Amino acid sequence: APGDPVRYVVIDDEPRYRTGLGAPSEPDSGLVLDQVGGYPDVESFLAFHRAPCHVVVLDLCLNRRTGDLAVLHGVRAVRRITGDLGQRVLVHTADARPEPVARCVAAGAAGYVSKYHDDPKLLVTAVVETARHGRVQSPALTDAVLQLARRCRDVRLSDTLEATLALLGHGLTDAEIARRRQLSVRTIADHKRKILEL
């Protein structure tokens, strides 16, 4: 509701990422972020977390695991948190390869933000957007979708969706894209949903 803080939890095996995100990127909005939990692994989160939250920020590769087995573990975690608990998950990881991105989104993640390649302020914006609208399109996610679309001959975006994706790739917000394309912000949000469903 208006005036309520955005409550989020961070699951990351690296302690420095479990600290608070700070102020939102739009300080005049009156929006407050409230971290209500930080856990080193999914098992701890499932066992101990009881406070309500809007977003779970999840590192993909936990417990010092790497490679495809770590990705598989992360995808299972996304499915469990979104499916069993009905929580919105925002993946925050260093792995920006297109396949893990696609697998996390297919498993139900609302977005995917790179720890190293995206603007650090983007995580704050992504948490807020995920809480507000349910999905976020970050540069890492946009790039991954573009790479996968180029590789897959049987996946073709419509001209309308491709135009929106190209503008997302330039870092424009939904409102900026809507103005530029003379569409509503709700239509751009619908484009993002359709892109993620491909």
PDB file of C-alpha atoms in Angstrom:
ATOM      1  CA  ALA A   1       0.000   0.000   0.000  1.00  0.00           C
ATOM      2  CA  PRO A   2       1.163   3.618  -0.459  1.00  0.00           C
ATOM      3  CA  GLY A   3       3.479   4.570   2.394  1.00  0.00           C
ATOM      4  CA  ASP A   4       4.296   0.976   3.317  1.00  0.00           C
ATOM      5  CA  PRO A   5       7.973  -0.002   3.148  1.00  0.00           C
ATOM      6  CA  VAL A   6       9.191  -2.486   0.563  1.00  0.00           C
ATOM      7  CA  ARG A   7      10.214  -5.476   2.686  1.00  0.00           C
ATOM      8  CA  TYR A   8      12.882  -7.762   1.276  1.00  0.00           C
ATOM      9  CA  VAL A   9      15.091 -10.700   2.263  1.00  0.00           C
ATOM     10  CA  VAL A  10      18.595 -11.447   0.935  1.00  0.00           C
ATOM     11  CA  ILE A  11      19.848 -15.034   0.521  1.00  0.00           C
ATOM     12  CA  ASP A  12      23.564 -14.973  -0.275  1.00  0.00           C
ATOM     13  CA  ASP A  13      26.526 -16.951   1.049  1.00  0.00           C
ATOM     14  CA  GLU A  14      28.714 -13.830   0.848  1.00  0.00           C
ATOM     15  CA  PRO A  15      28.134 -11.746   4.031  1.00  0.00           C
ATOM     16  CA  ARG A  16      28.818  -8.401   2.339  1.00  0.00           C
ATOM     17  CA  TYR A  17      25.802  -8.923   0.065  1.00  0.00           C
ATOM     18  CA  ARG A  18      23.525  -9.615   3.028  1.00  0.00           C
ATOM     19  CA  THR A  19      23.846  -6.045   4.305  1.00  0.00           C
ATOM     20  CA  GLY A  20      21.119  -3.500   3.602  1.00  0.00           C
ATOM     21  CA  LEU A  21      20.702  -1.973   0.157  1.00  0.00           C
ATOM     22  CA  GLY A  22      20.391   1.600   1.397  1.00  0.00           C
ATOM     23  CA  ALA A  23      17.991   4.271   0.217  1.00  0.00           C
ATOM     24  CA  PRO A  24      15.891   3.780  -2.889  1.00  0.00           C
ATOM     25  CA  SER A  25      17.009   5.463  -6.099  1.00  0.00           C
ATOM     26  CA  GLU A  26      14.047   7.849  -5.928  1.00  0.00           C
ATOM     27  CA  PRO A  27      14.487   9.552  -2.514  1.00  0.00           C
ATOM     28  CA  ASP A  28      11.662  12.069  -3.083  1.00  0.00           C
ATOM     29  CA  SER A  29       9.148   9.277  -3.566  1.00  0.00           C
ATOM     30  CA  GLY A  30       8.868   8.575   0.153  1.00  0.00           C
ATOM     31  CA  LEU A  31       9.560   4.921  -0.575  1.00  0.00           C
ATOM     32  CA  VAL A  32      11.414   3.046   2.163  1.00  0.00           C
ATOM     33  CA  LEU A  33      13.267  -0.250   1.808  1.00  0.00           C
ATOM     34  CA  ASP A  34      13.214  -2.520   4.845  1.00  0.00           C
ATOM     35  CA  GLN A  35      15.446  -5.587   4.940  1.00  0.00           C
ATOM     36  CA  VAL A  36      13.628  -8.138   7.096  1.00  0.00           C
ATOM     37  CA  GLY A  37      16.141 -10.967   6.817  1.00  0.00           C
ATOM     38  CA  GLY A  38      19.508 -12.133   5.533  1.00  0.00           C
ATOM     39  CA  TYR A  39      20.464 -15.801   5.161  1.00  0.00           C
ATOM     40  CA  PRO A  40      23.517 -17.697   3.893  1.00  0.00           C
ATOM     41  CA  ASP A  41      21.431 -20.390   2.167  1.00  0.00           C
ATOM     42  CA  VAL A  42      17.897 -21.305   1.152  1.00  0.00           C
ATOM     43  CA  GLU A  43      17.573 -23.954   3.840  1.00  0.00           C
ATOM     44  CA  SER A  44      18.125 -21.350   6.590  1.00  0.00           C
ATOM     45  CA  PHE A  45      15.593 -19.034   4.980  1.00  0.00           C
ATOM     46  CA  LEU A  46      12.976 -21.807   4.790  1.00  0.00           C
ATOM     47  CA  ALA A  47      13.652 -22.945   8.370  1.00  0.00           C
ATOM     48  CA  PHE A  48      13.773 -19.604  10.156  1.00  0.00           C
ATOM     49  CA  HIS A  49      12.173 -16.771   8.203  1.00  0.00           C
ATOM     50  CA  ARG A  50       8.709 -15.761   9.369  1.00  0.00           C
ATOM     51  CA  ALA A  51       8.453 -11.997   8.671  1.00  0.00           C
ATOM     52  CA  PRO A  52       6.316 -11.100   5.630  1.00  0.00           C
ATOM     53  CA  CYS A  53       8.239  -9.767   2.648  1.00  0.00           C
ATOM     54  CA  HIS A  54       7.598  -8.546  -0.878  1.00  0.00           C
ATOM     55  CA  VAL A  55      10.825  -9.724  -2.556  1.00  0.00           C
ATOM     56  CA  VAL A  56      13.451 -12.424  -1.983  1.00  0.00           C
ATOM     57  CA  VAL A  57      16.843 -11.414  -3.428  1.00  0.00           C
ATOM     58  CA  LEU A  58      18.565 -14.724  -4.230  1.00  0.00           C
ATOM     59  CA  ASP A  59      22.173 -15.426  -5.179  1.00  0.00           C
ATOM     60  CA  LEU A  60      22.162 -18.151  -7.821  1.00  0.00           C
ATOM     61  CA  CYS A  61      25.322 -20.017  -6.761  1.00  0.00           C
ATOM     62  CA  LEU A  62      25.268 -20.673  -3.016  1.00  0.00           C
ATOM     63  CA  ASN A  63      27.502 -22.638  -0.635  1.00  0.00           C
ATOM     64  CA  ARG A  64      30.595 -21.935  -2.756  1.00  0.00           C
ATOM     65  CA  ARG A  65      29.185 -24.073  -5.558  1.00  0.00           C
ATOM     66  CA  THR A  66      30.004 -23.148  -9.148  1.00  0.00           C
ATOM     67  CA  GLY A  67      29.108 -24.315 -12.628  1.00  0.00           C
ATOM     68  CA  ASP A  68      25.999 -26.068 -13.874  1.00  0.00           C
ATOM     69  CA  LEU A  69      25.325 -27.930 -10.599  1.00  0.00           C
ATOM     70  CA  ALA A  70      25.186 -24.606  -8.769  1.00  0.00           C
ATOM     71  CA  VAL A  71      22.817 -23.234 -11.386  1.00  0.00           C
ATOM     72  CA  LEU A  72      20.593 -26.309 -11.037  1.00  0.00           C
ATOM     73  CA  HIS A  73      20.542 -25.836  -7.245  1.00  0.00           C
ATOM     74  CA  GLY A  74      19.625 -22.163  -7.743  1.00  0.00           C
ATOM     75  CA  VAL A  75      16.859 -22.952 -10.232  1.00  0.00           C
ATOM     76  CA  ARG A  76      15.368 -25.473  -7.784  1.00  0.00           C
ATOM     77  CA  ALA A  77      15.509 -22.779  -5.091  1.00  0.00           C
ATOM     78  CA  VAL A  78      13.678 -20.325  -7.356  1.00  0.00           C
ATOM     79  CA  ARG A  79      10.970 -22.924  -8.036  1.00  0.00           C
ATOM     80  CA  ARG A  80      10.589 -23.703  -4.347  1.00  0.00           C
ATOM     81  CA  ILE A  81      10.434 -20.099  -3.159  1.00  0.00           C
ATOM     82  CA  THR A  82       8.060 -18.974  -5.911  1.00  0.00           C
ATOM     83  CA  GLY A  83       5.969 -22.142  -6.098  1.00  0.00           C
ATOM     84  CA  ASP A  84       5.712 -23.361  -2.514  1.00  0.00           C
ATOM     85  CA  LEU A  85       5.847 -19.982  -0.794  1.00  0.00           C
ATOM     86  CA  GLY A  86       4.410 -17.719  -3.494  1.00  0.00           C
ATOM     87  CA  GLN A  87       7.240 -15.204  -3.066  1.00  0.00           C
ATOM     88  CA  ARG A  88       8.649 -12.978  -5.787  1.00  0.00           C
ATOM     89  CA  VAL A  89      12.307 -13.834  -6.428  1.00  0.00           C
ATOM     90  CA  LEU A  90      14.891 -11.467  -7.850  1.00  0.00           C
ATOM     91  CA  VAL A  91      18.088 -13.327  -8.792  1.00  0.00           C
ATOM     92  CA  HIS A  92      21.257 -11.335  -7.978  1.00  0.00           C
ATOM     93  CA  THR A  93      24.361 -13.150  -9.165  1.00  0.00           C
ATOM     94  CA  ALA A  94      27.685 -12.895 -10.956  1.00  0.00           C
ATOM     95  CA  ASP A  95      26.636 -15.468 -13.570  1.00  0.00           C
ATOM     96  CA  ALA A  96      25.207 -13.540 -16.526  1.00  0.00           C
ATOM     97  CA  ARG A  97      25.350 -16.385 -19.092  1.00  0.00           C
ATOM     98  CA  PRO A  98      22.158 -16.526 -21.154  1.00  0.00           C
ATOM     99  CA  GLU A  99      21.227 -20.107 -20.234  1.00  0.00           C
ATOM    100  CA  PRO A 100      21.153 -19.640 -16.420  1.00  0.00           C
ATOM    101  CA  VAL A 101      19.223 -16.404 -16.917  1.00  0.00           C
ATOM    102  CA  ALA A 102      16.634 -18.172 -19.062  1.00  0.00           C
ATOM    103  CA  ARG A 103      16.373 -21.120 -16.669  1.00  0.00           C
ATOM    104  CA  CYS A 104      15.787 -18.856 -13.645  1.00  0.00           C
ATOM    105  CA  VAL A 105      13.116 -16.829 -15.434  1.00  0.00           C
ATOM    106  CA  ALA A 106      11.462 -20.038 -16.668  1.00  0.00           C
ATOM    107  CA  ALA A 107      11.496 -21.314 -13.069  1.00  0.00           C
ATOM    108  CA  GLY A 108       9.571 -18.230 -11.948  1.00  0.00           C
ATOM    109  CA  ALA A 109      12.152 -15.530 -11.114  1.00  0.00           C
ATOM    110  CA  ALA A 110      10.748 -12.034 -11.526  1.00  0.00           C
ATOM    111  CA  GLY A 111      14.098 -10.676 -12.686  1.00  0.00           C
ATOM    112  CA  TYR A 112      17.824 -11.240 -12.935  1.00  0.00           C
ATOM    113  CA  VAL A 113      20.429  -8.644 -11.940  1.00  0.00           C
ATOM    114  CA  SER A 114      24.173  -9.097 -12.418  1.00  0.00           C
ATOM    115  CA  LYS A 115      26.445  -8.347  -9.469  1.00  0.00           C
ATOM    116  CA  TYR A 116      29.270  -7.192 -11.690  1.00  0.00           C
ATOM    117  CA  HIS A 117      27.923  -5.945 -14.981  1.00  0.00           C
ATOM    118  CA  ASP A 118      24.900  -3.863 -14.007  1.00  0.00           C
ATOM    119  CA  ASP A 119      24.872  -0.502 -12.242  1.00  0.00           C
ATOM    120  CA  PRO A 120      24.933  -1.165  -8.436  1.00  0.00           C
ATOM    121  CA  LYS A 121      21.929   1.148  -7.990  1.00  0.00           C
ATOM    122  CA  LEU A 122      20.002  -1.138 -10.306  1.00  0.00           C
ATOM    123  CA  LEU A 123      19.535  -3.706  -7.544  1.00  0.00           C
ATOM    124  CA  VAL A 124      17.664  -1.153  -5.427  1.00  0.00           C
ATOM    125  CA  THR A 125      15.518  -0.167  -8.395  1.00  0.00           C
ATOM    126  CA  ALA A 126      14.947  -3.842  -9.257  1.00  0.00           C
ATOM    127  CA  VAL A 127      13.775  -4.667  -5.711  1.00  0.00           C
ATOM    128  CA  VAL A 128      11.339  -1.746  -5.815  1.00  0.00           C
ATOM    129  CA  GLU A 129      10.065  -2.622  -9.301  1.00  0.00           C
ATOM    130  CA  THR A 130       9.674  -6.292  -8.385  1.00  0.00           C
ATOM    131  CA  ALA A 131       7.676  -5.334  -5.291  1.00  0.00           C
ATOM    132  CA  ARG A 132       5.510  -2.900  -7.258  1.00  0.00           C
ATOM    133  CA  HIS A 133       4.949  -4.689 -10.540  1.00  0.00           C
ATOM    134  CA  GLY A 134       6.183  -8.240 -10.102  1.00  0.00           C
ATOM    135  CA  ARG A 135       8.840  -8.255 -12.877  1.00  0.00           C
ATOM    136  CA  VAL A 136      11.981  -6.339 -13.774  1.00  0.00           C
ATOM    137  CA  GLN A 137      14.024  -6.194 -16.961  1.00  0.00           C
ATOM    138  CA  SER A 138      17.695  -5.463 -16.150  1.00  0.00           C
ATOM    139  CA  PRO A 139      20.554  -5.025 -18.652  1.00  0.00           C
ATOM    140  CA  ALA A 140      21.812  -8.542 -17.795  1.00  0.00           C
ATOM    141  CA  LEU A 141      18.391 -10.027 -18.490  1.00  0.00           C
ATOM    142  CA  THR A 142      17.895  -7.990 -21.667  1.00  0.00           C
ATOM    143  CA  ASP A 143      21.304  -9.020 -23.001  1.00  0.00           C
ATOM    144  CA  ALA A 144      20.662 -12.682 -22.209  1.00  0.00           C
ATOM    145  CA  VAL A 145      17.294 -12.635 -23.984  1.00  0.00           C
ATOM    146  CA  LEU A 146      18.860 -10.975 -27.049  1.00  0.00           C
ATOM    147  CA  GLN A 147      21.655 -13.573 -27.172  1.00  0.00           C
ATOM    148  CA  LEU A 148      19.222 -16.471 -26.861  1.00  0.00           C
ATOM    149  CA  ALA A 149      16.890 -15.022 -29.494  1.00  0.00           C
ATOM    150  CA  ARG A 150      19.807 -14.668 -31.925  1.00  0.00           C
ATOM    151  CA  ARG A 151      20.846 -18.291 -31.361  1.00  0.00           C
ATOM    152  CA  CYS A 152      17.395 -19.842 -31.586  1.00  0.00           C
ATOM    153  CA  ARG A 153      16.020 -19.920 -35.105  1.00  0.00           C
ATOM    154  CA  ASP A 154      12.630 -21.085 -33.864  1.00  0.00           C
ATOM    155  CA  VAL A 155      12.175 -18.124 -31.461  1.00  0.00           C
ATOM    156  CA  ARG A 156      11.193 -14.898 -33.144  1.00  0.00           C
ATOM    157  CA  LEU A 157      10.102 -11.764 -31.343  1.00  0.00           C
ATOM    158  CA  SER A 158       7.443  -9.668 -33.009  1.00  0.00           C
ATOM    159  CA  ASP A 159       8.612  -6.298 -34.331  1.00  0.00           C
ATOM    160  CA  THR A 160       6.733  -4.621 -31.476  1.00  0.00           C
ATOM    161  CA  LEU A 161       8.425  -6.708 -28.780  1.00  0.00           C
ATOM    162  CA  GLU A 162      11.813  -6.409 -30.470  1.00  0.00           C
ATOM    163  CA  ALA A 163      11.525  -2.599 -30.519  1.00  0.00           C
ATOM    164  CA  THR A 164      10.712  -2.573 -26.792  1.00  0.00           C
ATOM    165  CA  LEU A 165      13.568  -4.982 -26.019  1.00  0.00           C
ATOM    166  CA  ALA A 166      16.034  -2.818 -27.965  1.00  0.00           C
ATOM    167  CA  LEU A 167      15.087   0.244 -25.902  1.00  0.00           C
ATOM    168  CA  LEU A 168      15.349  -1.778 -22.688  1.00  0.00           C
ATOM    169  CA  GLY A 169      18.843  -2.726 -23.840  1.00  0.00           C
ATOM    170  CA  HIS A 170      19.725   0.979 -23.890  1.00  0.00           C
ATOM    171  CA  GLY A 171      18.721   1.280 -20.233  1.00  0.00           C
ATOM    172  CA  LEU A 172      15.481   3.209 -20.713  1.00  0.00           C
ATOM    173  CA  THR A 173      12.776   2.955 -18.076  1.00  0.00           C
ATOM    174  CA  ASP A 174       9.257   1.757 -18.823  1.00  0.00           C
ATOM    175  CA  ALA A 175       7.993   5.355 -18.737  1.00  0.00           C
ATOM    176  CA  GLU A 176      10.708   6.560 -21.134  1.00  0.00           C
ATOM    177  CA  ILE A 177       9.986   3.713 -23.558  1.00  0.00           C
ATOM    178  CA  ALA A 178       6.253   4.410 -23.352  1.00  0.00           C
ATOM    179  CA  ARG A 179       6.815   8.082 -24.222  1.00  0.00           C
ATOM    180  CA  ARG A 180       9.209   7.257 -27.039  1.00  0.00           C
ATOM    181  CA  ARG A 181       6.928   4.583 -28.547  1.00  0.00           C
ATOM    182  CA  GLN A 182       3.712   6.524 -27.778  1.00  0.00           C
ATOM    183  CA  LEU A 183       2.294   3.649 -25.759  1.00  0.00           C
ATOM    184  CA  SER A 184       1.098   3.335 -22.179  1.00  0.00           C
ATOM    185  CA  VAL A 185       3.413   2.239 -19.358  1.00  0.00           C
ATOM    186  CA  ARG A 186       1.053  -0.694 -18.781  1.00  0.00           C
ATOM    187  CA  THR A 187       1.554  -1.804 -22.410  1.00  0.00           C
ATOM    188  CA  ILE A 188       5.346  -1.703 -21.985  1.00  0.00           C
ATOM    189  CA  ALA A 189       5.012  -3.795 -18.802  1.00  0.00           C
ATOM    190  CA  ASP A 190       2.908  -6.260 -20.817  1.00  0.00           C
ATOM    191  CA  HIS A 191       5.652  -6.360 -23.492  1.00  0.00           C
ATOM    192  CA  LYS A 192       8.221  -7.238 -20.805  1.00  0.00           C
ATOM    193  CA  ARG A 193       5.994 -10.035 -19.533  1.00  0.00           C
ATOM    194  CA  LYS A 194       5.620 -11.476 -23.031  1.00  0.00           C
ATOM    195  CA  ILE A 195       9.361 -11.255 -23.696  1.00  0.00           C
ATOM    196  CA  LEU A 196      10.126 -13.166 -20.497  1.00  0.00           C
ATOM    197  CA  GLU A 197       7.562 -15.839 -21.393  1.00  0.00           C
ATOM    198  CA  LEU A 198       9.219 -16.695 -24.747  1.00  0.00           C
TER     199      LEU A 198
END
